[in-house]
mmCIF file of N, CA, C and O in Angstrom:
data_model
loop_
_atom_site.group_PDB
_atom_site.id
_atom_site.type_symbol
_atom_site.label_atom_id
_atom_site.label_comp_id
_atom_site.label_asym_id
_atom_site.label_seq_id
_atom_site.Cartn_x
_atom_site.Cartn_y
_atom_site.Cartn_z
ATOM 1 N N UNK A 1 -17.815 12.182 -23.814
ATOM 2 C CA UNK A 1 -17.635 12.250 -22.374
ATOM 3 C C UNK A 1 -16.161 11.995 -22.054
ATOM 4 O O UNK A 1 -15.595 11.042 -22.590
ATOM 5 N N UNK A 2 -15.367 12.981 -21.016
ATOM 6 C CA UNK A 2 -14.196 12.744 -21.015
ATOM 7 C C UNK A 2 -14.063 12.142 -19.544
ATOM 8 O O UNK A 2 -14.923 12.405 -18.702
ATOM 9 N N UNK A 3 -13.035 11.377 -19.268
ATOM 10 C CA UNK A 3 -12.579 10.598 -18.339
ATOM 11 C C UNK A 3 -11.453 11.550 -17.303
ATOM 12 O O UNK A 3 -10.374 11.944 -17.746
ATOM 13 N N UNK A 4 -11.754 11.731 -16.374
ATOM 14 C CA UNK A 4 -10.933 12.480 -15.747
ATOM 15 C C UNK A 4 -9.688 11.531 -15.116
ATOM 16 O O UNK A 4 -10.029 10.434 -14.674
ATOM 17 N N UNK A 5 -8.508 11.836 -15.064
ATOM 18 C CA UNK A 5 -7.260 11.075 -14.382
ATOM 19 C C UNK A 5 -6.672 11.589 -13.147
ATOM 20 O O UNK A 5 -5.917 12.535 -13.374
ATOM 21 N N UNK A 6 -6.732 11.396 -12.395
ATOM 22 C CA UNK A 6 -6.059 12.186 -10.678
ATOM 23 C C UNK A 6 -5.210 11.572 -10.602
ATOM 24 O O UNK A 6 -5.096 10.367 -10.380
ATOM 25 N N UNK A 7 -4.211 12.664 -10.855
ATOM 26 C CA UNK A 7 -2.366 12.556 -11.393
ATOM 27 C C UNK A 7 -2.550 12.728 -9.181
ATOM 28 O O UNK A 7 -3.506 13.189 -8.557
ATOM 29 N N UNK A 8 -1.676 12.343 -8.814
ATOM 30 C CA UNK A 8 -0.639 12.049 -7.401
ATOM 31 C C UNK A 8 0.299 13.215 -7.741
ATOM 32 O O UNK A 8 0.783 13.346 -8.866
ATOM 33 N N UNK A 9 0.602 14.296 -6.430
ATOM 34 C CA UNK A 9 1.825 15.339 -6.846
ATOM 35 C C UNK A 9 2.539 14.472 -6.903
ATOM 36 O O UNK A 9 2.475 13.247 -7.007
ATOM 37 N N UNK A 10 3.568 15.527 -6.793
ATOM 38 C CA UNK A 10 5.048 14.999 -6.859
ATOM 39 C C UNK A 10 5.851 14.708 -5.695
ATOM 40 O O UNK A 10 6.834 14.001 -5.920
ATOM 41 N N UNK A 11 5.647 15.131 -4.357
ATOM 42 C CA UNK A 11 5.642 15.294 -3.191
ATOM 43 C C UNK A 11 4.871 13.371 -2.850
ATOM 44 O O UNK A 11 5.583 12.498 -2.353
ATOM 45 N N UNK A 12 3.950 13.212 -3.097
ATOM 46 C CA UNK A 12 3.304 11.918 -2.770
ATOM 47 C C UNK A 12 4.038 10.904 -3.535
ATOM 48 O O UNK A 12 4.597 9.913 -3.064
ATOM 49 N N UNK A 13 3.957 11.379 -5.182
ATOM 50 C CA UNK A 13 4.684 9.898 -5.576
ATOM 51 C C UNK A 13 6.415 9.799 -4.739
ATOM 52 O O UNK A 13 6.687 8.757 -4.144
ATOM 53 N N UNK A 14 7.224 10.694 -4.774
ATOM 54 C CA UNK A 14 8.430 10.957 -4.012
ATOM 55 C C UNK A 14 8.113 9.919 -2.875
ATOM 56 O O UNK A 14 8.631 8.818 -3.066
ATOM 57 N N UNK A 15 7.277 10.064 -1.595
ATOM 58 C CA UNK A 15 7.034 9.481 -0.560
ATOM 59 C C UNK A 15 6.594 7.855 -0.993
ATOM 60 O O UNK A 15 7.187 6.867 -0.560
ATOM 61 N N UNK A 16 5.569 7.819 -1.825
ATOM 62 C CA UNK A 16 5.492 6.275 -2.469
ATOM 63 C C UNK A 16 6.230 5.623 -2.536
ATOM 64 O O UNK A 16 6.210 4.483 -2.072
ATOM 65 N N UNK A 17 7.498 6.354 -3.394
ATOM 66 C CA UNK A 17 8.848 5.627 -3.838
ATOM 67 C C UNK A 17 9.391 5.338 -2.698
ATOM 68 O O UNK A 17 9.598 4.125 -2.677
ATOM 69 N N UNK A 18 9.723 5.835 -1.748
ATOM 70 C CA UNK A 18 10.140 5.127 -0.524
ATOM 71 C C UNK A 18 9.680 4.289 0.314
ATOM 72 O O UNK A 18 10.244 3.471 1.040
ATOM 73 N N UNK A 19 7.946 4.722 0.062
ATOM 74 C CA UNK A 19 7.319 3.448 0.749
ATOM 75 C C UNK A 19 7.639 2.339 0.241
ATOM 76 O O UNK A 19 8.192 1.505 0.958
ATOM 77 N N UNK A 20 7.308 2.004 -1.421
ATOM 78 C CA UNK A 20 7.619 1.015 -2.128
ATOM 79 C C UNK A 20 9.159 0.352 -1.646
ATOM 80 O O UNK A 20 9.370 -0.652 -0.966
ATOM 81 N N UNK A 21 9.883 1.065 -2.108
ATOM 82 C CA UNK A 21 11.448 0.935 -1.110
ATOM 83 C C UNK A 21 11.930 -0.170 -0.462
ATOM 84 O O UNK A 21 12.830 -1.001 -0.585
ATOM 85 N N UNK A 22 10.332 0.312 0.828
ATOM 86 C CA UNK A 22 10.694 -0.206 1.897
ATOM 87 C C UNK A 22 10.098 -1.420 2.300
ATOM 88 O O UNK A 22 10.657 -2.299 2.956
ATOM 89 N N UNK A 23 8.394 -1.436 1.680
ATOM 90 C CA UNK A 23 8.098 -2.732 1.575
ATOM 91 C C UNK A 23 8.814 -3.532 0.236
ATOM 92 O O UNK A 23 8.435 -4.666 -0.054
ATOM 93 N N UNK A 24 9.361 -3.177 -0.166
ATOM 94 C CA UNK A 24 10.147 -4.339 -1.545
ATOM 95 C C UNK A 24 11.244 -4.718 -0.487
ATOM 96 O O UNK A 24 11.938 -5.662 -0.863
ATOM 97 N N UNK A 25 11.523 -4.275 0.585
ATOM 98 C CA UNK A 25 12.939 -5.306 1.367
ATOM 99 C C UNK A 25 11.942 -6.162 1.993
ATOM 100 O O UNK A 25 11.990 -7.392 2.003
ATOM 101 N N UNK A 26 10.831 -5.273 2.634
ATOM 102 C CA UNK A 26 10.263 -6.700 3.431
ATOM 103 C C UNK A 26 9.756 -7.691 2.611
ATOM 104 O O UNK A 26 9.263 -8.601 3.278
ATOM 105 N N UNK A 27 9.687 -7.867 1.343
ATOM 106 C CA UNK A 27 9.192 -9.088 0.888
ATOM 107 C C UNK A 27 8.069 -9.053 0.547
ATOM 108 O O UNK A 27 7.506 -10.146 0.597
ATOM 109 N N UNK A 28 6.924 -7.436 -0.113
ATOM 110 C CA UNK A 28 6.381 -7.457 -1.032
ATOM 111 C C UNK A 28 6.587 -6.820 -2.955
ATOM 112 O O UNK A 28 7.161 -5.855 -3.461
ATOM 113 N N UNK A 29 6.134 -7.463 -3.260
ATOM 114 C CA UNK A 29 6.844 -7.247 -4.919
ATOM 115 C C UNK A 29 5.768 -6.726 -5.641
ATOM 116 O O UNK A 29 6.103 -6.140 -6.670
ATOM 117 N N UNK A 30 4.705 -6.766 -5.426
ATOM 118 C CA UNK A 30 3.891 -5.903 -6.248
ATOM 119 C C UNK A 30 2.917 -4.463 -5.418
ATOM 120 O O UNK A 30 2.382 -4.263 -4.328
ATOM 121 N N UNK A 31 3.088 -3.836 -6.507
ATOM 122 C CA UNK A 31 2.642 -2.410 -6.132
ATOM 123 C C UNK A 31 1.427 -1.602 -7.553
ATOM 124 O O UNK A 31 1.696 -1.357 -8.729
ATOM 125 N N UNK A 32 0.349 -1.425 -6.918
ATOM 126 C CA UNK A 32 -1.037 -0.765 -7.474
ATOM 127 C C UNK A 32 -1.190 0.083 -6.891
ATOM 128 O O UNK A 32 -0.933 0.060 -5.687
ATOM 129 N N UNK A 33 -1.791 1.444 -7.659
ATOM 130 C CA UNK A 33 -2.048 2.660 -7.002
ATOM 131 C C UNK A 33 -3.377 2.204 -8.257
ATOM 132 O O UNK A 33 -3.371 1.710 -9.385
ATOM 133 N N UNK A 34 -4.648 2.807 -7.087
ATOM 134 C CA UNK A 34 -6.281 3.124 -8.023
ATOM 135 C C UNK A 34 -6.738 2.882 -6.983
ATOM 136 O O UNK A 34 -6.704 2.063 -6.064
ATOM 137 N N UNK A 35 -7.551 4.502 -7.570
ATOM 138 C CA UNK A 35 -8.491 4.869 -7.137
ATOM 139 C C UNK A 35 -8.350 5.820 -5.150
ATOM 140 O O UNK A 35 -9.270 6.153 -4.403
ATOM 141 N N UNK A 36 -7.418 5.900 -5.032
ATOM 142 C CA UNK A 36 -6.955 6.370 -3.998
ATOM 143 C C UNK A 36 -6.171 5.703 -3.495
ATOM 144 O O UNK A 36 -5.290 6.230 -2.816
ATOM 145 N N UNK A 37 -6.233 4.259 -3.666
ATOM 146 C CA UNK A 37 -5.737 2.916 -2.831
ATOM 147 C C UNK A 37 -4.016 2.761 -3.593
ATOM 148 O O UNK A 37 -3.677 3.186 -4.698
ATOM 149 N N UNK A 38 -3.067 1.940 -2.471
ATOM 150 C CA UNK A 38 -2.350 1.881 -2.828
ATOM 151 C C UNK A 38 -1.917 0.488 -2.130
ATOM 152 O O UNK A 38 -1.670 0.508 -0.924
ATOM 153 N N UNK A 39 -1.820 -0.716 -2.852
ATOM 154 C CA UNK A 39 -1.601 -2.209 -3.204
ATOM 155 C C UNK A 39 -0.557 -2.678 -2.997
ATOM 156 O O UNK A 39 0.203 -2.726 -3.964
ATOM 157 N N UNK A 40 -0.191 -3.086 -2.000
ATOM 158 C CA UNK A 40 1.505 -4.296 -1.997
ATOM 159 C C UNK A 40 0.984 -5.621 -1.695
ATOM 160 O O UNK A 40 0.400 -5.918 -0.653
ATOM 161 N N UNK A 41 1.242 -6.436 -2.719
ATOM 162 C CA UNK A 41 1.470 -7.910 -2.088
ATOM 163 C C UNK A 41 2.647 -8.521 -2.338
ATOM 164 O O UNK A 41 3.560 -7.971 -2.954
ATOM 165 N N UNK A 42 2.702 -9.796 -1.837
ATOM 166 C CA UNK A 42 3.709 -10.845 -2.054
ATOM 167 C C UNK A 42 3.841 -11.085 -3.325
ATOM 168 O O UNK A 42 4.778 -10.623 -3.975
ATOM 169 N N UNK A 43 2.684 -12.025 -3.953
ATOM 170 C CA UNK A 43 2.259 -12.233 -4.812
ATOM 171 C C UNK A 43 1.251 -12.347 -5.968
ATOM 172 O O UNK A 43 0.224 -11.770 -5.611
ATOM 173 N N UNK A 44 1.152 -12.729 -6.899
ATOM 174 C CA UNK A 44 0.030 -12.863 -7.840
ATOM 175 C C UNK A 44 -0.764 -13.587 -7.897
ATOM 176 O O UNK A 44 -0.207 -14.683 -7.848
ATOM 177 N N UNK A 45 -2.261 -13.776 -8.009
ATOM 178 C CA UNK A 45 -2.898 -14.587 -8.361
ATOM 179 C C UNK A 45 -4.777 -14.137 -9.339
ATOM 180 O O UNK A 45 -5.406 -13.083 -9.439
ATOM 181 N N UNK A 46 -5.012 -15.394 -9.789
ATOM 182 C CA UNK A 46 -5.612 -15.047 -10.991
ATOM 183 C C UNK A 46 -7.114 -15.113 -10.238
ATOM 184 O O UNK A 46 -7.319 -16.190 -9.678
ATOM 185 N N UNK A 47 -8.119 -14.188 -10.149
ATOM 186 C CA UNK A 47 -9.237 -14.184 -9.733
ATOM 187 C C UNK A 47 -10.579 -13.810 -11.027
ATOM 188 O O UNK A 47 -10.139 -13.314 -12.065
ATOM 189 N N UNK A 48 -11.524 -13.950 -10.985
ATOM 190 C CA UNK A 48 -12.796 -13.730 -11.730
ATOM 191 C C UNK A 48 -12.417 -13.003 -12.851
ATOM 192 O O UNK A 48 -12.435 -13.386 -14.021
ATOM 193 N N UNK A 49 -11.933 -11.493 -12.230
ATOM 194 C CA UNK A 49 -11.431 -10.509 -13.471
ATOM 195 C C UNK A 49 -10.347 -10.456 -13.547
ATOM 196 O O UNK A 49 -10.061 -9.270 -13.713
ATOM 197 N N UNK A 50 -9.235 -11.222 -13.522
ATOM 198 C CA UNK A 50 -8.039 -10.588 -13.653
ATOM 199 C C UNK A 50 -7.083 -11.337 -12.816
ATOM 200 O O UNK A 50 -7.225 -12.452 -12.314
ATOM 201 N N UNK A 51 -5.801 -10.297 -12.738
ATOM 202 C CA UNK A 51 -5.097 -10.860 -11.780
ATOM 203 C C UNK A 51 -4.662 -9.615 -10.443
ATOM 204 O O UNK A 51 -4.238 -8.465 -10.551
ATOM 205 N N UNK A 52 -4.948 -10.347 -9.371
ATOM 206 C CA UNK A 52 -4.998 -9.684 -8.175
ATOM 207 C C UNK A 52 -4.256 -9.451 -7.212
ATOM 208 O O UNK A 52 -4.594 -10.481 -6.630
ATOM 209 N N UNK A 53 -3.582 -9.031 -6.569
ATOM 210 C CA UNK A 53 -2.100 -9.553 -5.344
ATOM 211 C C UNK A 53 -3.314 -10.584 -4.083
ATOM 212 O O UNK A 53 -4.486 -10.588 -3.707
ATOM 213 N N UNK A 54 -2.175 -11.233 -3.895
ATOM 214 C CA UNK A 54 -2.539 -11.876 -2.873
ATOM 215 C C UNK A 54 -1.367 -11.602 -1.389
ATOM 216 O O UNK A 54 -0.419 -10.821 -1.309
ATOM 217 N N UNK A 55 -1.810 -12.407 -0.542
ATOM 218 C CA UNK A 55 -0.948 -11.669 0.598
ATOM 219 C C UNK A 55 -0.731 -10.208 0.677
ATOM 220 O O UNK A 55 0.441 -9.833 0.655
ATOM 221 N N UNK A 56 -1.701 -9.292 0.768
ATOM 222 C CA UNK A 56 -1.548 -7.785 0.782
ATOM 223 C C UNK A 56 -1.665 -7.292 1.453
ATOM 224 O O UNK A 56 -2.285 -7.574 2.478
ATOM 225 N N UNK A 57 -0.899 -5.930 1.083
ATOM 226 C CA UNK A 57 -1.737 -5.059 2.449
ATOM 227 C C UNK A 57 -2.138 -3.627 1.551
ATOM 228 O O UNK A 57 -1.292 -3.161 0.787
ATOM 229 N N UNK A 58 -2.986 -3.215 1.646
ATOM 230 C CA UNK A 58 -3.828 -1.527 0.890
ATOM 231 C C UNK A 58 -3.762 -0.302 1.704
ATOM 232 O O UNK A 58 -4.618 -0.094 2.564
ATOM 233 N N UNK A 59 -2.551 0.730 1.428
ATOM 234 C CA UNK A 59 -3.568 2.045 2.200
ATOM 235 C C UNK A 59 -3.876 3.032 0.998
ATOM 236 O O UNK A 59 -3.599 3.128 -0.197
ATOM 237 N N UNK A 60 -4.664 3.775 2.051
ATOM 238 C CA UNK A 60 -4.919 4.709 1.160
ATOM 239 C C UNK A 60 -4.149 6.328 1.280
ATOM 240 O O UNK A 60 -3.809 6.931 2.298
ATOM 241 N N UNK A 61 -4.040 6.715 -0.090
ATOM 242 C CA UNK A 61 -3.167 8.340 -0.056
ATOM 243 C C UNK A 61 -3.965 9.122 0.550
ATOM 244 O O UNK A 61 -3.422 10.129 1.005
ATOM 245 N N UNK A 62 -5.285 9.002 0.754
ATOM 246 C CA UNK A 62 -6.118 10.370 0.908
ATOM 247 C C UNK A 62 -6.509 10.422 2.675
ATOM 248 O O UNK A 62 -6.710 11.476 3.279
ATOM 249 N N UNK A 63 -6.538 9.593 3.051
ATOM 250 C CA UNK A 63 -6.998 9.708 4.524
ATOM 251 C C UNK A 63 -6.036 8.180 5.144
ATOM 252 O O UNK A 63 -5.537 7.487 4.257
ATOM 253 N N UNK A 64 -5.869 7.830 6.297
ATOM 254 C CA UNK A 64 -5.413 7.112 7.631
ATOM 255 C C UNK A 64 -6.021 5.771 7.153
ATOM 256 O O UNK A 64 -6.789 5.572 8.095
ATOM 257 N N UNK A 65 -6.163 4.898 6.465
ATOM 258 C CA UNK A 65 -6.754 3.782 6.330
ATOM 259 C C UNK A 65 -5.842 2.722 6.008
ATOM 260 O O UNK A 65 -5.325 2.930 4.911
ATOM 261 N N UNK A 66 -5.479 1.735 6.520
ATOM 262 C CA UNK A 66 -4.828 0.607 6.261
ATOM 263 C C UNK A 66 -5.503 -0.766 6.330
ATOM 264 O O UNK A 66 -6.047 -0.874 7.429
ATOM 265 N N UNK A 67 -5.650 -1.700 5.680
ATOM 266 C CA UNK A 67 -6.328 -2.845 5.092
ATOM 267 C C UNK A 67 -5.335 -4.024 4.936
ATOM 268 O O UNK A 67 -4.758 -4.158 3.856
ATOM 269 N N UNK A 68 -5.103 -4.889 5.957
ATOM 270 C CA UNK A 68 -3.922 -6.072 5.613
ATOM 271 C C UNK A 68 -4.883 -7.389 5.589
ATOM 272 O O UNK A 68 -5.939 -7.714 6.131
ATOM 273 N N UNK A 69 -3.814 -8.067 4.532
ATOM 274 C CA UNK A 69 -5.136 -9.501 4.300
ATOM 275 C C UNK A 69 -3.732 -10.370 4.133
ATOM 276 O O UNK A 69 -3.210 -10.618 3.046
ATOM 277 N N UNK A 70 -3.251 -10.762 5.364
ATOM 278 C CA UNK A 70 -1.640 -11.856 5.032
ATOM 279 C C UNK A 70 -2.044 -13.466 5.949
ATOM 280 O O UNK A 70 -2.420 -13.734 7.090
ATOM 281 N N UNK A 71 -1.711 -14.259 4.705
ATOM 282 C CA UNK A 71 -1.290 -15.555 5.340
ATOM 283 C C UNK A 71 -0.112 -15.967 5.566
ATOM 284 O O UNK A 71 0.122 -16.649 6.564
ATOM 285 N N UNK A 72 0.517 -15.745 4.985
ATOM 286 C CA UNK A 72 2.569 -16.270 4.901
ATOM 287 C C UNK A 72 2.541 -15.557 6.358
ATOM 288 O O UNK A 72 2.086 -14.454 6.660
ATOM 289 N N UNK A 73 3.379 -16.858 7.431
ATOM 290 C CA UNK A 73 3.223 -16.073 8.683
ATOM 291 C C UNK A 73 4.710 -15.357 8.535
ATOM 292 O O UNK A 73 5.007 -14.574 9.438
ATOM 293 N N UNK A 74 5.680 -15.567 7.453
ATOM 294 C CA UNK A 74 6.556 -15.102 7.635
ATOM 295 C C UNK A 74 6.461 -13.007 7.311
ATOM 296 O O UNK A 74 7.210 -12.113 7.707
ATOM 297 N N UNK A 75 5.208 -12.964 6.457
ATOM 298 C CA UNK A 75 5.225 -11.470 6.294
ATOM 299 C C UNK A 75 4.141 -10.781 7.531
ATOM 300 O O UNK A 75 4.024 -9.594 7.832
ATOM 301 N N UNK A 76 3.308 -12.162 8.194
ATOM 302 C CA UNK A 76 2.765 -11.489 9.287
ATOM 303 C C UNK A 76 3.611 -10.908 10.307
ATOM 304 O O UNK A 76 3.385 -9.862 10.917
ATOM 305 N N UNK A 77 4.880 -11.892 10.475
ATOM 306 C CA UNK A 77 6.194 -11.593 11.810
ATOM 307 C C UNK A 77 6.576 -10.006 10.820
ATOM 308 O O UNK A 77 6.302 -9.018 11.501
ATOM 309 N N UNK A 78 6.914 -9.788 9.964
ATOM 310 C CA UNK A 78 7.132 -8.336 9.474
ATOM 311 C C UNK A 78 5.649 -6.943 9.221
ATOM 312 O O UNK A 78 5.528 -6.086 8.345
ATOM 313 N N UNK A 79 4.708 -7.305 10.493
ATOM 314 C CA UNK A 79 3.637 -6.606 9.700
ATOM 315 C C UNK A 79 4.097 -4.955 10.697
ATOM 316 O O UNK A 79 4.154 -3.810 10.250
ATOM 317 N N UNK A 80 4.307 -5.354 11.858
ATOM 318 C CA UNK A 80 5.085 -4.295 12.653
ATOM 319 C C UNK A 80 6.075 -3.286 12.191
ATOM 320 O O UNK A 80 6.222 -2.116 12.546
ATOM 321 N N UNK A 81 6.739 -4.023 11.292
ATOM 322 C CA UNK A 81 7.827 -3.055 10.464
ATOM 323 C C UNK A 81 7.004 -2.526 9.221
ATOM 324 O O UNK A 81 7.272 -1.365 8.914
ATOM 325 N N UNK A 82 6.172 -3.083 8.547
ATOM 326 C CA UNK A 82 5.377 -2.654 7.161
ATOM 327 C C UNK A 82 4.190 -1.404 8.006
ATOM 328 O O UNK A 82 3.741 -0.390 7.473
ATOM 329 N N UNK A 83 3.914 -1.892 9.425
ATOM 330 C CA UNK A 83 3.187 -0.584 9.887
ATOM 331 C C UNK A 83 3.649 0.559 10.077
ATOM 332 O O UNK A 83 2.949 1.522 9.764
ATOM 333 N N UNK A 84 5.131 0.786 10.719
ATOM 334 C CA UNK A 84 5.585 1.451 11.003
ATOM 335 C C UNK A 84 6.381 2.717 9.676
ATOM 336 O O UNK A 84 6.845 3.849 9.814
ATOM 337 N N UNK A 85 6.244 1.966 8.673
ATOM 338 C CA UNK A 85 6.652 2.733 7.223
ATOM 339 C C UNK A 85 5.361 3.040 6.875
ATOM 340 O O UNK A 85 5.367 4.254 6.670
ATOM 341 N N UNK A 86 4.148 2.564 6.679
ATOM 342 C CA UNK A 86 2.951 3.372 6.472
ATOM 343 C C UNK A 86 3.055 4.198 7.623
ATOM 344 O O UNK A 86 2.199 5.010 7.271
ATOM 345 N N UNK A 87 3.367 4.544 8.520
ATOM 346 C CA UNK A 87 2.499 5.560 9.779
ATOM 347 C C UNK A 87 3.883 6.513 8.999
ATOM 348 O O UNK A 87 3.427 7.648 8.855
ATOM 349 N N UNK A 88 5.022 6.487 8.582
ATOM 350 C CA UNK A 88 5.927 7.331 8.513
ATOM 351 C C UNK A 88 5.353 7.546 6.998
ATOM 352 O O UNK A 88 4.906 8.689 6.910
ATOM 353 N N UNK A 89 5.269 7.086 6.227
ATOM 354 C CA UNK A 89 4.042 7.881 4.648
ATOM 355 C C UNK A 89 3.119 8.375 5.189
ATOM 356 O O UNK A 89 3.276 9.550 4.859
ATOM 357 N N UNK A 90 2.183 8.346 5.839
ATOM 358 C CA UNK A 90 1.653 9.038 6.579
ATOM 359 C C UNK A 90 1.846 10.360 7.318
ATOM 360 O O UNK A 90 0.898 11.146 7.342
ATOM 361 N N UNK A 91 2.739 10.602 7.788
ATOM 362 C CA UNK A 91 3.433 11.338 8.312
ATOM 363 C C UNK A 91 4.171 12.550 7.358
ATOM 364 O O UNK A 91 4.159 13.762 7.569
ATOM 365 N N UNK A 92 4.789 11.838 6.286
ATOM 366 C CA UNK A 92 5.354 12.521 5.574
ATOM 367 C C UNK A 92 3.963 13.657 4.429
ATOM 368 O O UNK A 92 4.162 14.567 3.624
ATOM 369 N N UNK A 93 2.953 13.140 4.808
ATOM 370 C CA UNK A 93 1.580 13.047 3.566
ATOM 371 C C UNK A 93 0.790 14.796 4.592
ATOM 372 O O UNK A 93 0.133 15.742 4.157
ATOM 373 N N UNK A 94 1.383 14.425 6.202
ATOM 374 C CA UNK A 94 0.342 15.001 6.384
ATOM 375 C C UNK A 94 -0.517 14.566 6.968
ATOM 376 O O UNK A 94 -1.046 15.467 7.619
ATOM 377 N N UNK A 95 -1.089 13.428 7.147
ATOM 378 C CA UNK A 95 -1.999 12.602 7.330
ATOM 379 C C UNK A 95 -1.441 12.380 8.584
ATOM 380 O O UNK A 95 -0.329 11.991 8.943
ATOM 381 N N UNK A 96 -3.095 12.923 9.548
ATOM 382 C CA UNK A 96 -2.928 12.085 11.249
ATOM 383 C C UNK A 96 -4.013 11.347 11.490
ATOM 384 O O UNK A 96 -5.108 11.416 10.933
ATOM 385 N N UNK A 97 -3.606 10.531 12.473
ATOM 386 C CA UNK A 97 -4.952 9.483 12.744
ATOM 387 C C UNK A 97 -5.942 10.523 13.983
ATOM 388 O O UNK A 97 -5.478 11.138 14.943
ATOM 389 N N UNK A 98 -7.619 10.423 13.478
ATOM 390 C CA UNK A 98 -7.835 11.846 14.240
ATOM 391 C C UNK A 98 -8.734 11.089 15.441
ATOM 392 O O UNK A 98 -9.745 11.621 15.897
ATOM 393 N N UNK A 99 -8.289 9.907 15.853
ATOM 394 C CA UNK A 99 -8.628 8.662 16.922
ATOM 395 C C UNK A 99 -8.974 9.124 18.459
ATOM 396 O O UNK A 99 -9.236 8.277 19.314
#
């Protein structure tokens, strides 16, 4: 049984890289892409399976979905600027909110 892998064009990772970019000034350092989802937190921490970001925020490449889970109120005062670079990946993706 073979495992299929869903490679990201080149056009998306391009746009990633700038997202990443842009949340690495605001003061998140880690970055996960799976399963559609795409992972920034502050930091690390060790949960059941593994190790997990904490202070995060998740969107996803395929559709308008954003998921923030922050305590540091200092990255909550930056969540306005971390929104405003997802709505512009967004933007760049294609992706409208159909609200």
């Amino acid at each position: 049984m073979s495992m299929e892998v869903k490679v990201l064009s080149t056009i998306t990772q391009t746009n990633l890289e700038a997202l990443k970019h842009h949340m690495k000034k605001l003061g998140f350092k880690y970055y996960k892409e799976m399963n559609g989802w795409v992972t920034f937190g502050a930091r690390l921490m060790m949960n059941g399976k593994g190790v997990a970001p904490d202070d995060c925020i998740s969107i996803s490449v395929r559709f308008m979905d954003i998921h923030a889970d922050l305590w540091d109120f200092d990255l909550i005062s930056k969540l306005p600027e971390a929104k405003q670079a997802i709505l512009n990946f967004y933007e760049a993706e294609g992706i409208a909110n159909e609200d």
